[in-house]
Tab-separated table of N, CA, C and O in Angstrom:
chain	number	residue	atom	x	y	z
A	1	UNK	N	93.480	137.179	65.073
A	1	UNK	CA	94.002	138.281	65.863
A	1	UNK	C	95.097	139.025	65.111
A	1	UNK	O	95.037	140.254	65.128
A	2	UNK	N	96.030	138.467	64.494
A	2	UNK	CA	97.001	138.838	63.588
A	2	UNK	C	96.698	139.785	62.169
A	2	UNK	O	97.253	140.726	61.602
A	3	UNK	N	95.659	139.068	61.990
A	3	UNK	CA	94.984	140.076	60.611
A	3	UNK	C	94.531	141.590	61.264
A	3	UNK	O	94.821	142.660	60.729
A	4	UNK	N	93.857	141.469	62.373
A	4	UNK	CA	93.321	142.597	63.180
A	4	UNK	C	94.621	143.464	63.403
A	4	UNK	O	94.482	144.664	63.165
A	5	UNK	N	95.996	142.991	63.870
A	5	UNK	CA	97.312	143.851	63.212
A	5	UNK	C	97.796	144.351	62.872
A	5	UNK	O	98.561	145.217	63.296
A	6	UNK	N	97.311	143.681	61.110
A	6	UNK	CA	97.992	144.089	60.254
A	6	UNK	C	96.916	144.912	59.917
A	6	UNK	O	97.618	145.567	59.147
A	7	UNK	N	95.973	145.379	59.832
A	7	UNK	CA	94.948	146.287	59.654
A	7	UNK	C	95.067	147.697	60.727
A	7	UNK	O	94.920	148.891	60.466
A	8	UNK	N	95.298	147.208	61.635
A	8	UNK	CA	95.389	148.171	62.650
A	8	UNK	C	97.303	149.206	62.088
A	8	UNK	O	97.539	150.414	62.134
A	9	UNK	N	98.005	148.323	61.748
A	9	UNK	CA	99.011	149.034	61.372
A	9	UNK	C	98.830	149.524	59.771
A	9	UNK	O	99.578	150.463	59.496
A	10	UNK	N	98.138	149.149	58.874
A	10	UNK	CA	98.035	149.940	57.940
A	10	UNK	C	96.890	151.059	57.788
A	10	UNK	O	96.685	151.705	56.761
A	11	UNK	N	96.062	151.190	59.198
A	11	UNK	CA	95.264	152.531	59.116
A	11	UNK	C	96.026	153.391	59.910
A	11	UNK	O	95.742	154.560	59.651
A	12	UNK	N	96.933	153.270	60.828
A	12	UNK	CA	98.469	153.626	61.534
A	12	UNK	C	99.338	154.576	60.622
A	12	UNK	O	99.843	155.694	60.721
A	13	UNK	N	99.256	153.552	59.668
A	13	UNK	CA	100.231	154.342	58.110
A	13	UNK	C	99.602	155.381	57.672
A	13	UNK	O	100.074	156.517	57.632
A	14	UNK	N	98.287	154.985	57.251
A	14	UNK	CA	97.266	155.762	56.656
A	14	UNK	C	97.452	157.442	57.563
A	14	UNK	O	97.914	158.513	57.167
A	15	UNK	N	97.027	157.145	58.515
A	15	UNK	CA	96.782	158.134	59.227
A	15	UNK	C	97.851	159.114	59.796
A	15	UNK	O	97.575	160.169	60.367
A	16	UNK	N	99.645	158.432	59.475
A	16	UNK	CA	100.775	159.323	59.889
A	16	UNK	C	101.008	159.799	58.196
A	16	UNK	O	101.962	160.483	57.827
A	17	UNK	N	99.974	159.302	57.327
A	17	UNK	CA	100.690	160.087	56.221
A	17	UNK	C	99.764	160.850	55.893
A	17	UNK	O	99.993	161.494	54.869
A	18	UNK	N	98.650	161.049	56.454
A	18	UNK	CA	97.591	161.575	56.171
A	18	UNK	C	97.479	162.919	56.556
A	18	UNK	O	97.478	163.856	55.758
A	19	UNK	N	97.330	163.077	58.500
A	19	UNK	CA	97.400	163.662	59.612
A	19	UNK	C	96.312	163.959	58.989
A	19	UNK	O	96.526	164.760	58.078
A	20	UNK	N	95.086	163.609	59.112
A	20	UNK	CA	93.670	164.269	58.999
A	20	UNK	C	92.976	163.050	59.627
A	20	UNK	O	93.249	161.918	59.228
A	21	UNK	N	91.896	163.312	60.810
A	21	UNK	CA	91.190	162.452	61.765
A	21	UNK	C	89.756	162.811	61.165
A	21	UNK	O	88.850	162.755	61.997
A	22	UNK	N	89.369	163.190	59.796
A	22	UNK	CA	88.056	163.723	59.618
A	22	UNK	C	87.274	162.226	59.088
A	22	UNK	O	87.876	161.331	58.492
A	23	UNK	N	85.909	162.195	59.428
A	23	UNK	CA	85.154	161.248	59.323
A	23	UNK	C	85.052	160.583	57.995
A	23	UNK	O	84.823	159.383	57.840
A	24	UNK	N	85.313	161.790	56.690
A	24	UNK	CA	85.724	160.743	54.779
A	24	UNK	C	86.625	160.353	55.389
A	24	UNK	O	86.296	159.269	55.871
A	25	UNK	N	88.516	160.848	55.915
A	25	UNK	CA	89.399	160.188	55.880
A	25	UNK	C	89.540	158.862	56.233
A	25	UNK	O	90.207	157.956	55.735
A	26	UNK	N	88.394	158.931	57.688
A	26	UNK	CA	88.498	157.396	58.421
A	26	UNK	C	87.977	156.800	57.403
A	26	UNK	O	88.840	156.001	57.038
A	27	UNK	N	86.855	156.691	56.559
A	27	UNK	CA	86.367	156.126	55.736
A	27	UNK	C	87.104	155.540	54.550
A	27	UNK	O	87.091	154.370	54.169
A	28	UNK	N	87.738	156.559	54.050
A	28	UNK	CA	88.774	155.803	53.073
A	28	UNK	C	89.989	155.457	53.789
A	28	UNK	O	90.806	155.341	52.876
A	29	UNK	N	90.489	155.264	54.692
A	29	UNK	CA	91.292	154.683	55.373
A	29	UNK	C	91.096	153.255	55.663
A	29	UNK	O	92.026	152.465	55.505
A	30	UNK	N	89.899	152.865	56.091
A	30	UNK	CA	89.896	151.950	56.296
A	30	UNK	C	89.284	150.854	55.089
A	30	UNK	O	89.330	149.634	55.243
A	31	UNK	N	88.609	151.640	53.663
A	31	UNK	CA	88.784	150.972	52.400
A	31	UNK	C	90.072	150.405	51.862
A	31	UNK	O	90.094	149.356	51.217
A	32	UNK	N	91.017	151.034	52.105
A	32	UNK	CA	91.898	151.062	51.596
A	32	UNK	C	92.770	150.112	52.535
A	32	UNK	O	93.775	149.623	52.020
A	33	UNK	N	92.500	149.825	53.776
A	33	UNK	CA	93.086	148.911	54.798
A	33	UNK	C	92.941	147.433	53.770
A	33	UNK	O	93.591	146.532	53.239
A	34	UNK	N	91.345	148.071	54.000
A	34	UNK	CA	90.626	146.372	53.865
A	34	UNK	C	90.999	145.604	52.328
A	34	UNK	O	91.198	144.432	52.008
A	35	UNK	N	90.979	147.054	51.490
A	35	UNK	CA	91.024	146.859	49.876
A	35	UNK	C	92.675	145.765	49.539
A	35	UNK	O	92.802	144.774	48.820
A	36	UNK	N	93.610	146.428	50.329
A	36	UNK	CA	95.237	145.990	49.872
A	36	UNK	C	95.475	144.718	50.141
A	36	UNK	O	95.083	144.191	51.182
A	37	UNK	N	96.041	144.196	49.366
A	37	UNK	CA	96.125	142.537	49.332
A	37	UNK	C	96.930	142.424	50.450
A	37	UNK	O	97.498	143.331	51.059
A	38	UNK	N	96.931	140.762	50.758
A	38	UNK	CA	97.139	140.598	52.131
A	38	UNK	C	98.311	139.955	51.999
A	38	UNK	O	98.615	139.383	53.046
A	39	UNK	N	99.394	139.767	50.793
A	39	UNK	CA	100.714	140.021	50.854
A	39	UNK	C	100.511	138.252	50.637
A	39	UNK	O	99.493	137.726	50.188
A	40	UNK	N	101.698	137.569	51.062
A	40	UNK	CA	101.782	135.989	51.162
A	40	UNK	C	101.209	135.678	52.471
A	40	UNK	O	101.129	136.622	53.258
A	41	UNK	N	100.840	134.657	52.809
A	41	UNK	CA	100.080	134.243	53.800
A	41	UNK	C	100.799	132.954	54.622
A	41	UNK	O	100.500	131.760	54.659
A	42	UNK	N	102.090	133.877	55.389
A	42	UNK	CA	102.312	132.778	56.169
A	42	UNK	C	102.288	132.882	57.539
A	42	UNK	O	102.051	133.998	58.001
A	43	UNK	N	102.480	131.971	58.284
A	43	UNK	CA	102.029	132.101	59.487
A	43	UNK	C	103.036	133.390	60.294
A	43	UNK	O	104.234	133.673	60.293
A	44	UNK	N	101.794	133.944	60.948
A	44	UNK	CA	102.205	134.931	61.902
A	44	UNK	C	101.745	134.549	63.097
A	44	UNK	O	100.627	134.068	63.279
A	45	UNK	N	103.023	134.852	64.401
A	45	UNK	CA	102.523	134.723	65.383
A	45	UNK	C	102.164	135.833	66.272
A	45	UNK	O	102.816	136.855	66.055
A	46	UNK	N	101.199	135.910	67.325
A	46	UNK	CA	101.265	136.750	67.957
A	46	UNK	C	102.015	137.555	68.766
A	46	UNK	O	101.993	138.768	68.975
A	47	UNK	N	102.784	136.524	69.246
A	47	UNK	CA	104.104	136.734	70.068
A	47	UNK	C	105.196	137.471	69.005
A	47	UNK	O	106.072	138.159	69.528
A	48	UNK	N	105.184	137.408	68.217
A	48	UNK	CA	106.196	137.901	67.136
A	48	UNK	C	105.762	139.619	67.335
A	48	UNK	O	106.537	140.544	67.579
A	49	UNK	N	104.187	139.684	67.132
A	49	UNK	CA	103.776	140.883	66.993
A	49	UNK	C	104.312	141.816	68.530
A	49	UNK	O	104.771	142.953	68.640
A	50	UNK	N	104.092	141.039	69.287
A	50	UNK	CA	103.880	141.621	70.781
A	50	UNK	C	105.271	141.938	71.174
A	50	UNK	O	105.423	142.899	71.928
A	51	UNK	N	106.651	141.059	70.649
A	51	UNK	CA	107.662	141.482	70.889
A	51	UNK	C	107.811	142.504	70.028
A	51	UNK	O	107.931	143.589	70.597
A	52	UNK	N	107.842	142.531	68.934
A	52	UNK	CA	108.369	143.785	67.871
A	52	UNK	C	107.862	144.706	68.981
A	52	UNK	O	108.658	145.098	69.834
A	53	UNK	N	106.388	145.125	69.017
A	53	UNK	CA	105.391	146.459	69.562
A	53	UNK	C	106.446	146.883	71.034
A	53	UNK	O	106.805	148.018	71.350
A	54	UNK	N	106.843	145.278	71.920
A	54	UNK	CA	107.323	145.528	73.125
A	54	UNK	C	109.092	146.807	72.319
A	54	UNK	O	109.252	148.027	72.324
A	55	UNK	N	109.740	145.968	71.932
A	55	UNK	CA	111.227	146.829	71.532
A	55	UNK	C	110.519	148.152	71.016
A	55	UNK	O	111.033	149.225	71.331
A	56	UNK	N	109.867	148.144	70.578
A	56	UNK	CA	109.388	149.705	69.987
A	56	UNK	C	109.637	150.292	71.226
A	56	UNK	O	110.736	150.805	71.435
A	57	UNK	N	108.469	150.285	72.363
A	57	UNK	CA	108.255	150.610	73.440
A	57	UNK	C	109.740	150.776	73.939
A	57	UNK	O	110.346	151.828	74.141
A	58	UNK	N	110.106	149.683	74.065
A	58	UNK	CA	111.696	150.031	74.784
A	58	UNK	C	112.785	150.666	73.541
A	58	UNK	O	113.976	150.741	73.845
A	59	UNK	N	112.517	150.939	72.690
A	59	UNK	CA	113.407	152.091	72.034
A	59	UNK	C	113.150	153.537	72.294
A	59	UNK	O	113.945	154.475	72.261
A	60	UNK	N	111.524	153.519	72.633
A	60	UNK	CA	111.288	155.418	72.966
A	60	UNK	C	112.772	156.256	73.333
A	60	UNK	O	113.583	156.993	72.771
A	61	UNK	N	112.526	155.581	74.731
A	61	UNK	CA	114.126	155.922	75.974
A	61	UNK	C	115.517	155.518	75.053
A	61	UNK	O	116.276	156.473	75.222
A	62	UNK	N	115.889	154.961	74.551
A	62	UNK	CA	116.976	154.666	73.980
A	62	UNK	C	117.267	155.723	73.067
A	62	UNK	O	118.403	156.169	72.908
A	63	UNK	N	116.067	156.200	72.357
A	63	UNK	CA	115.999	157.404	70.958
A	63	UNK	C	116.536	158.458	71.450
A	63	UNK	O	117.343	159.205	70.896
A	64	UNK	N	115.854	158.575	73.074
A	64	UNK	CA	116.236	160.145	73.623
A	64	UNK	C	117.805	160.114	73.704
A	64	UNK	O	118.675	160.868	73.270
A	65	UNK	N	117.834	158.501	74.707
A	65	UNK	CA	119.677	158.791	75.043
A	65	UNK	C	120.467	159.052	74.055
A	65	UNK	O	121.499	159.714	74.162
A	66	UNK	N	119.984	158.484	72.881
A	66	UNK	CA	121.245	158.834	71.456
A	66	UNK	C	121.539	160.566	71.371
A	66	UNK	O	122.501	161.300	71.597
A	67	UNK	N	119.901	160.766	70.840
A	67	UNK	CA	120.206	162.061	70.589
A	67	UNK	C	120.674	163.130	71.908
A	67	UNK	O	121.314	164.148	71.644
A	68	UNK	N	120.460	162.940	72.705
A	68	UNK	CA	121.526	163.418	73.869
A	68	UNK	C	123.011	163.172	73.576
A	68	UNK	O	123.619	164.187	73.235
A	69	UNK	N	123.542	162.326	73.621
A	69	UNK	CA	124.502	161.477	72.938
A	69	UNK	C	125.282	162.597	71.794
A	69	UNK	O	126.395	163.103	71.931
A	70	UNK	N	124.649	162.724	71.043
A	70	UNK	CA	124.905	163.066	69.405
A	70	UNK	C	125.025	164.524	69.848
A	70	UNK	O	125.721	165.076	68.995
A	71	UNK	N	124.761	165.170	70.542
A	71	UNK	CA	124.307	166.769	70.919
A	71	UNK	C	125.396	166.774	72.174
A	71	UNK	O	125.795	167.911	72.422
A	72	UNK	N	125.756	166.106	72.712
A	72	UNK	CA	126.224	166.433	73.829
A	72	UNK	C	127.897	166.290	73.342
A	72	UNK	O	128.750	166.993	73.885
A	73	UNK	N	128.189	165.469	72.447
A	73	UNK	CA	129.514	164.386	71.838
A	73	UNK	C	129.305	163.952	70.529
A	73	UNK	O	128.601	163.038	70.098
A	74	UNK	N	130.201	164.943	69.835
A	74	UNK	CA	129.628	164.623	68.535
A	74	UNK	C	130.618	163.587	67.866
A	74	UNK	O	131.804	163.469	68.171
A	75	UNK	N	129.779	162.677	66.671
A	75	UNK	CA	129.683	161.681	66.198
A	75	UNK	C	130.120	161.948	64.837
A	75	UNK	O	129.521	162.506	63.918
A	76	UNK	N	131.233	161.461	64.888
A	76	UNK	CA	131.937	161.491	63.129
A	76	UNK	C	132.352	160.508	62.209
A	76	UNK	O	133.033	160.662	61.195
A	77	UNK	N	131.781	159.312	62.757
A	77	UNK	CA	132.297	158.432	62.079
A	77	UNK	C	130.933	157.504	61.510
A	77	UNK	O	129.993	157.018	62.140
A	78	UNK	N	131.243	157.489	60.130
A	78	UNK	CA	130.231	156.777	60.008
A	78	UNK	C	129.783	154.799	59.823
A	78	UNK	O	129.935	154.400	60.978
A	79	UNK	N	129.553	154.140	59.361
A	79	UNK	CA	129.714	152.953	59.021
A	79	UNK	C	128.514	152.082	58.665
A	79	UNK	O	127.597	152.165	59.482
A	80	UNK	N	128.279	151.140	57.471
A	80	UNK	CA	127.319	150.585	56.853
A	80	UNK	C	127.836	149.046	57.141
A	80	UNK	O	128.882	148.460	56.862
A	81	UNK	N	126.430	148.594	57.942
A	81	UNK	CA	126.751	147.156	58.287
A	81	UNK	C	125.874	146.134	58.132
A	81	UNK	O	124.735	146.409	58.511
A	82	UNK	N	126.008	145.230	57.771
A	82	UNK	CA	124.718	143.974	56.864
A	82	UNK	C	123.984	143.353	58.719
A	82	UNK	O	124.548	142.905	59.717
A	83	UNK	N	122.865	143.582	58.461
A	83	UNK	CA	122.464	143.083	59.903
A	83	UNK	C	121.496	141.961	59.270
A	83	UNK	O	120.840	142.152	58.246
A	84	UNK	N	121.492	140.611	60.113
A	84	UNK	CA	120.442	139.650	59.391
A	84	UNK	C	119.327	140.290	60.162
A	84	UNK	O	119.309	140.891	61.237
A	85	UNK	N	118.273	139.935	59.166
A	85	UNK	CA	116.354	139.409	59.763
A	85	UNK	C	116.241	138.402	59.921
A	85	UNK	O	116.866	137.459	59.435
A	86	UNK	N	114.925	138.443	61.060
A	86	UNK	CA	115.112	136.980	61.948
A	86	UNK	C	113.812	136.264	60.843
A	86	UNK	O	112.757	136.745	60.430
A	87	UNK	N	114.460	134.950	60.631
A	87	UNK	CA	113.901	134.128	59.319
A	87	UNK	C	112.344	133.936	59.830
A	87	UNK	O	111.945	133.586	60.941
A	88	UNK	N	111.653	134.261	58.728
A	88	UNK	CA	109.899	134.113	58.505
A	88	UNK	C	109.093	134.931	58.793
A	88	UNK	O	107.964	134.660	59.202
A	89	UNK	N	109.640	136.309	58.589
A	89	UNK	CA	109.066	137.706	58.891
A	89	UNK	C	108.201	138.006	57.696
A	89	UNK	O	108.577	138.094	56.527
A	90	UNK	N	107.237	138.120	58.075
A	90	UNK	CA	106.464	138.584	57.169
A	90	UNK	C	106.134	140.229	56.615
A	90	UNK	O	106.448	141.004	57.518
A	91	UNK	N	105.571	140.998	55.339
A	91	UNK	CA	105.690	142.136	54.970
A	91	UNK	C	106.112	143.180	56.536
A	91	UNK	O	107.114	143.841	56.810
A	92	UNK	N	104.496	142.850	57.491
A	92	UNK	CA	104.037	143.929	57.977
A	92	UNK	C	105.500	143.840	59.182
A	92	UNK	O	106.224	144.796	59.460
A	93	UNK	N	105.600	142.723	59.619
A	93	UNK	CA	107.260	142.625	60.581
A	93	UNK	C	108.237	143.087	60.063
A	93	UNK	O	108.862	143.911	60.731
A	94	UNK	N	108.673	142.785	58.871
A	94	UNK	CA	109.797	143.135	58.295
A	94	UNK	C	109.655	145.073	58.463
A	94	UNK	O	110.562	145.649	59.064
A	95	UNK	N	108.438	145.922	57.866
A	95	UNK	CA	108.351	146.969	58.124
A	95	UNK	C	108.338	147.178	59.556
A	95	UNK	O	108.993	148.179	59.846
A	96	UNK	N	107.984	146.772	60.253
A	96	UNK	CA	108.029	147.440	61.972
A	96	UNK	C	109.794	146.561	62.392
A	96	UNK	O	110.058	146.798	63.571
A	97	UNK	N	110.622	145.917	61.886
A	97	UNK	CA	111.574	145.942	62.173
A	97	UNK	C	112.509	146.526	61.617
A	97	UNK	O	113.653	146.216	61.951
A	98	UNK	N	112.295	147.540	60.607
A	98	UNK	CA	113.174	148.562	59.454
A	98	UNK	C	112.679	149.817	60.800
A	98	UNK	O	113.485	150.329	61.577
A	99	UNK	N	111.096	150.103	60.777
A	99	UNK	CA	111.125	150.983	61.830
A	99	UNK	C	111.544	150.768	62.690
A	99	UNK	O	112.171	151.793	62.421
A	100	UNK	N	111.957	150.408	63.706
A	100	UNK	CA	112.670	150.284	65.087
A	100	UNK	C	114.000	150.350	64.725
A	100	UNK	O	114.639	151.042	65.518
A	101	UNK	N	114.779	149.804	63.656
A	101	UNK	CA	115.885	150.243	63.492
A	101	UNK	C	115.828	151.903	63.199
A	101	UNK	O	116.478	152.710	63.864
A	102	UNK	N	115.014	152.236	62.183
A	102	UNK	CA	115.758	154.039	62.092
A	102	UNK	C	114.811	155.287	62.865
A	102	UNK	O	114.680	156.452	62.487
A	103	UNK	N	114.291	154.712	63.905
A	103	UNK	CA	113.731	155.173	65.022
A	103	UNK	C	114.663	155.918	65.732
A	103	UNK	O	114.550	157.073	66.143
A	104	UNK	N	115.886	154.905	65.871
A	104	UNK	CA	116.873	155.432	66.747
A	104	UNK	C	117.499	156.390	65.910
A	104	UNK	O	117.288	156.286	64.701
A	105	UNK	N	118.438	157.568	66.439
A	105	UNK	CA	118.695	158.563	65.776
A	105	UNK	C	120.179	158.034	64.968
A	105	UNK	O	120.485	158.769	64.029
A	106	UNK	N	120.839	157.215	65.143
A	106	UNK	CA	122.164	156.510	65.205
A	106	UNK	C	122.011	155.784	64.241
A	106	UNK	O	123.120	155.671	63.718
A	107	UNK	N	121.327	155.259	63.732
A	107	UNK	CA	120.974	153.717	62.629
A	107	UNK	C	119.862	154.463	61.978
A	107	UNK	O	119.179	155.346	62.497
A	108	UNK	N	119.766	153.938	60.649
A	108	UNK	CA	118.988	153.934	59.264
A	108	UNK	C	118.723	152.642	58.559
A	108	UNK	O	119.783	152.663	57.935
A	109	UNK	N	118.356	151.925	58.299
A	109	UNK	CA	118.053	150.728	57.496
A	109	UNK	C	117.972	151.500	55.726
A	109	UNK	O	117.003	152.197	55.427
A	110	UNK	N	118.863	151.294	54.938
A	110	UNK	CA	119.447	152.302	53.992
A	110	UNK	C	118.840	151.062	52.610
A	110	UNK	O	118.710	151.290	51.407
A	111	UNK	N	118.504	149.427	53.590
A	111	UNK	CA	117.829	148.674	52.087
A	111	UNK	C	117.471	147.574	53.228
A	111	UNK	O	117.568	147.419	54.445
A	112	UNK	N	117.127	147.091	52.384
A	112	UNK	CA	116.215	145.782	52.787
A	112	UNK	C	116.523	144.647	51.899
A	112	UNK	O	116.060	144.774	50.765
A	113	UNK	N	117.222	143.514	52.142
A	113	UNK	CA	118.064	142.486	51.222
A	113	UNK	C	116.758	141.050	51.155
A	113	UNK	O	116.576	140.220	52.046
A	114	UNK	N	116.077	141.136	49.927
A	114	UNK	CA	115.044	140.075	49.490
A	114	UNK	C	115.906	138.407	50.617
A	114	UNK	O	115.165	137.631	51.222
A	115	UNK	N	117.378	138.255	50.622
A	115	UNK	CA	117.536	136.980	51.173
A	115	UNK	C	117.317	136.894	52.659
A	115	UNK	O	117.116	135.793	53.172
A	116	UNK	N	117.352	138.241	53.541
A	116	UNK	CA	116.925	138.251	54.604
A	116	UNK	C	118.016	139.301	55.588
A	116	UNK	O	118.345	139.010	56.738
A	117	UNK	N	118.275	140.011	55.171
A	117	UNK	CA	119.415	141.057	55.384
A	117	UNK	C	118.643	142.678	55.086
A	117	UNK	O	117.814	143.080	54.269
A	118	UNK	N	119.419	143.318	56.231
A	118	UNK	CA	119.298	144.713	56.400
A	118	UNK	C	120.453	145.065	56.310
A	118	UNK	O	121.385	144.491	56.873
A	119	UNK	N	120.591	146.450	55.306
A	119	UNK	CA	121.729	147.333	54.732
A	119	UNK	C	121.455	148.304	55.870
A	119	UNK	O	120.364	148.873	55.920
A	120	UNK	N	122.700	148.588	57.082
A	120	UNK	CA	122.220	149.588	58.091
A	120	UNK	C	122.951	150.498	58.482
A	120	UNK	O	123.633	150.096	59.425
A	121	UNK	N	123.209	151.841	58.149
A	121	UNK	CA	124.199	152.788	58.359
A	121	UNK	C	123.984	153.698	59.611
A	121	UNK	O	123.040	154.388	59.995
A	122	UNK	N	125.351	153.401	60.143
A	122	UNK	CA	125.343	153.914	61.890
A	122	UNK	C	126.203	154.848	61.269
A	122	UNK	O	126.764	154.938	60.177
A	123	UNK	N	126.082	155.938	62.969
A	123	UNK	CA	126.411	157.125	63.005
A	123	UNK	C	127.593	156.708	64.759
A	123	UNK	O	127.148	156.802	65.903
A	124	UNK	N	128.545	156.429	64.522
A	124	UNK	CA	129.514	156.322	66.198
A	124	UNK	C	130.305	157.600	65.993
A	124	UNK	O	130.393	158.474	65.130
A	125	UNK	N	130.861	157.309	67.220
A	125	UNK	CA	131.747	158.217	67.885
A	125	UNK	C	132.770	158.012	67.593
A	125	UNK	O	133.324	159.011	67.135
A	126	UNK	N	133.531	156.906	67.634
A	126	UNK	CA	134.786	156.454	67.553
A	126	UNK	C	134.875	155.276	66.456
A	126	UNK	O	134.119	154.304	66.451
A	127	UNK	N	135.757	155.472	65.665
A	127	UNK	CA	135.815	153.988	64.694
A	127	UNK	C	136.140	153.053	65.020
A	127	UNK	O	137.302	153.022	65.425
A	128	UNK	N	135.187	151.499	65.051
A	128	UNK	CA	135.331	150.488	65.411
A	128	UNK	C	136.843	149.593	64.912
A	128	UNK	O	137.289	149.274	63.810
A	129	UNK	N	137.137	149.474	65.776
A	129	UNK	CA	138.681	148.452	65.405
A	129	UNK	C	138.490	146.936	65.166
A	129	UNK	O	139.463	146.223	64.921
């Protein structure tokens, strides 16, 4: 079920970098799914998948309130802060948890730290004390 996933999110990719739904594209889209190595092979769970997909979902609404936020009260302060990753994330998690961080209009994931750390630069209102 997990492989079905990670396939489903790299014709996802394919297709937001593509923006063409024409019948070659699907075709090499999904060569190119199937073609790309399948990274290290450790266990993924489903539940892992289903929460990431769930916070996505519940960031939509959060994205709007920022940028309301940012437009309504503006934001001058900036700040870069080491956030851990939750240990045994694999490629395709680690990418859908960089996305959900710079989804929001407020946060950027600015690197990605091989020991298990995100480099993440916020945008506040007020400087933290």
């Amino acid at each position: 079920m997990v492989g079905y996933l990670n396939l489903i999110l790299r014709l996802t990719i394919w297709f937001l970098l593509t923006a063409d739904f024409s019948v070659a594209n699907i075709i090499i889209g999904i060569s190119i799914a199937l073609l790309l190595p399948g990274g290290r092979t450790a266990k993924q769970s489903l539940k892992d998948w289903l929460r990431v997909l769930g916070e996505i979902i519940v960031a939509i609404p959060q994205a709007y309130m920022e940028a309301f936020q940012i437009i309504l009260r503006p934001h001058k302060y900036e700040e870069i802060t080491m956030e851990r990753a939750k240990p045994g994330r694999t490629p395709g998690l680690v990418f859908l948890d960089i996305f959900l961080i710079t989804f929001t209009p407020k946060t950027i994931v600015l690197k990605y730290h091989e020991a298990g750390w995100y480099e993440v630069h916020w945008v506040r209102r007020r400087r933290k004390v």
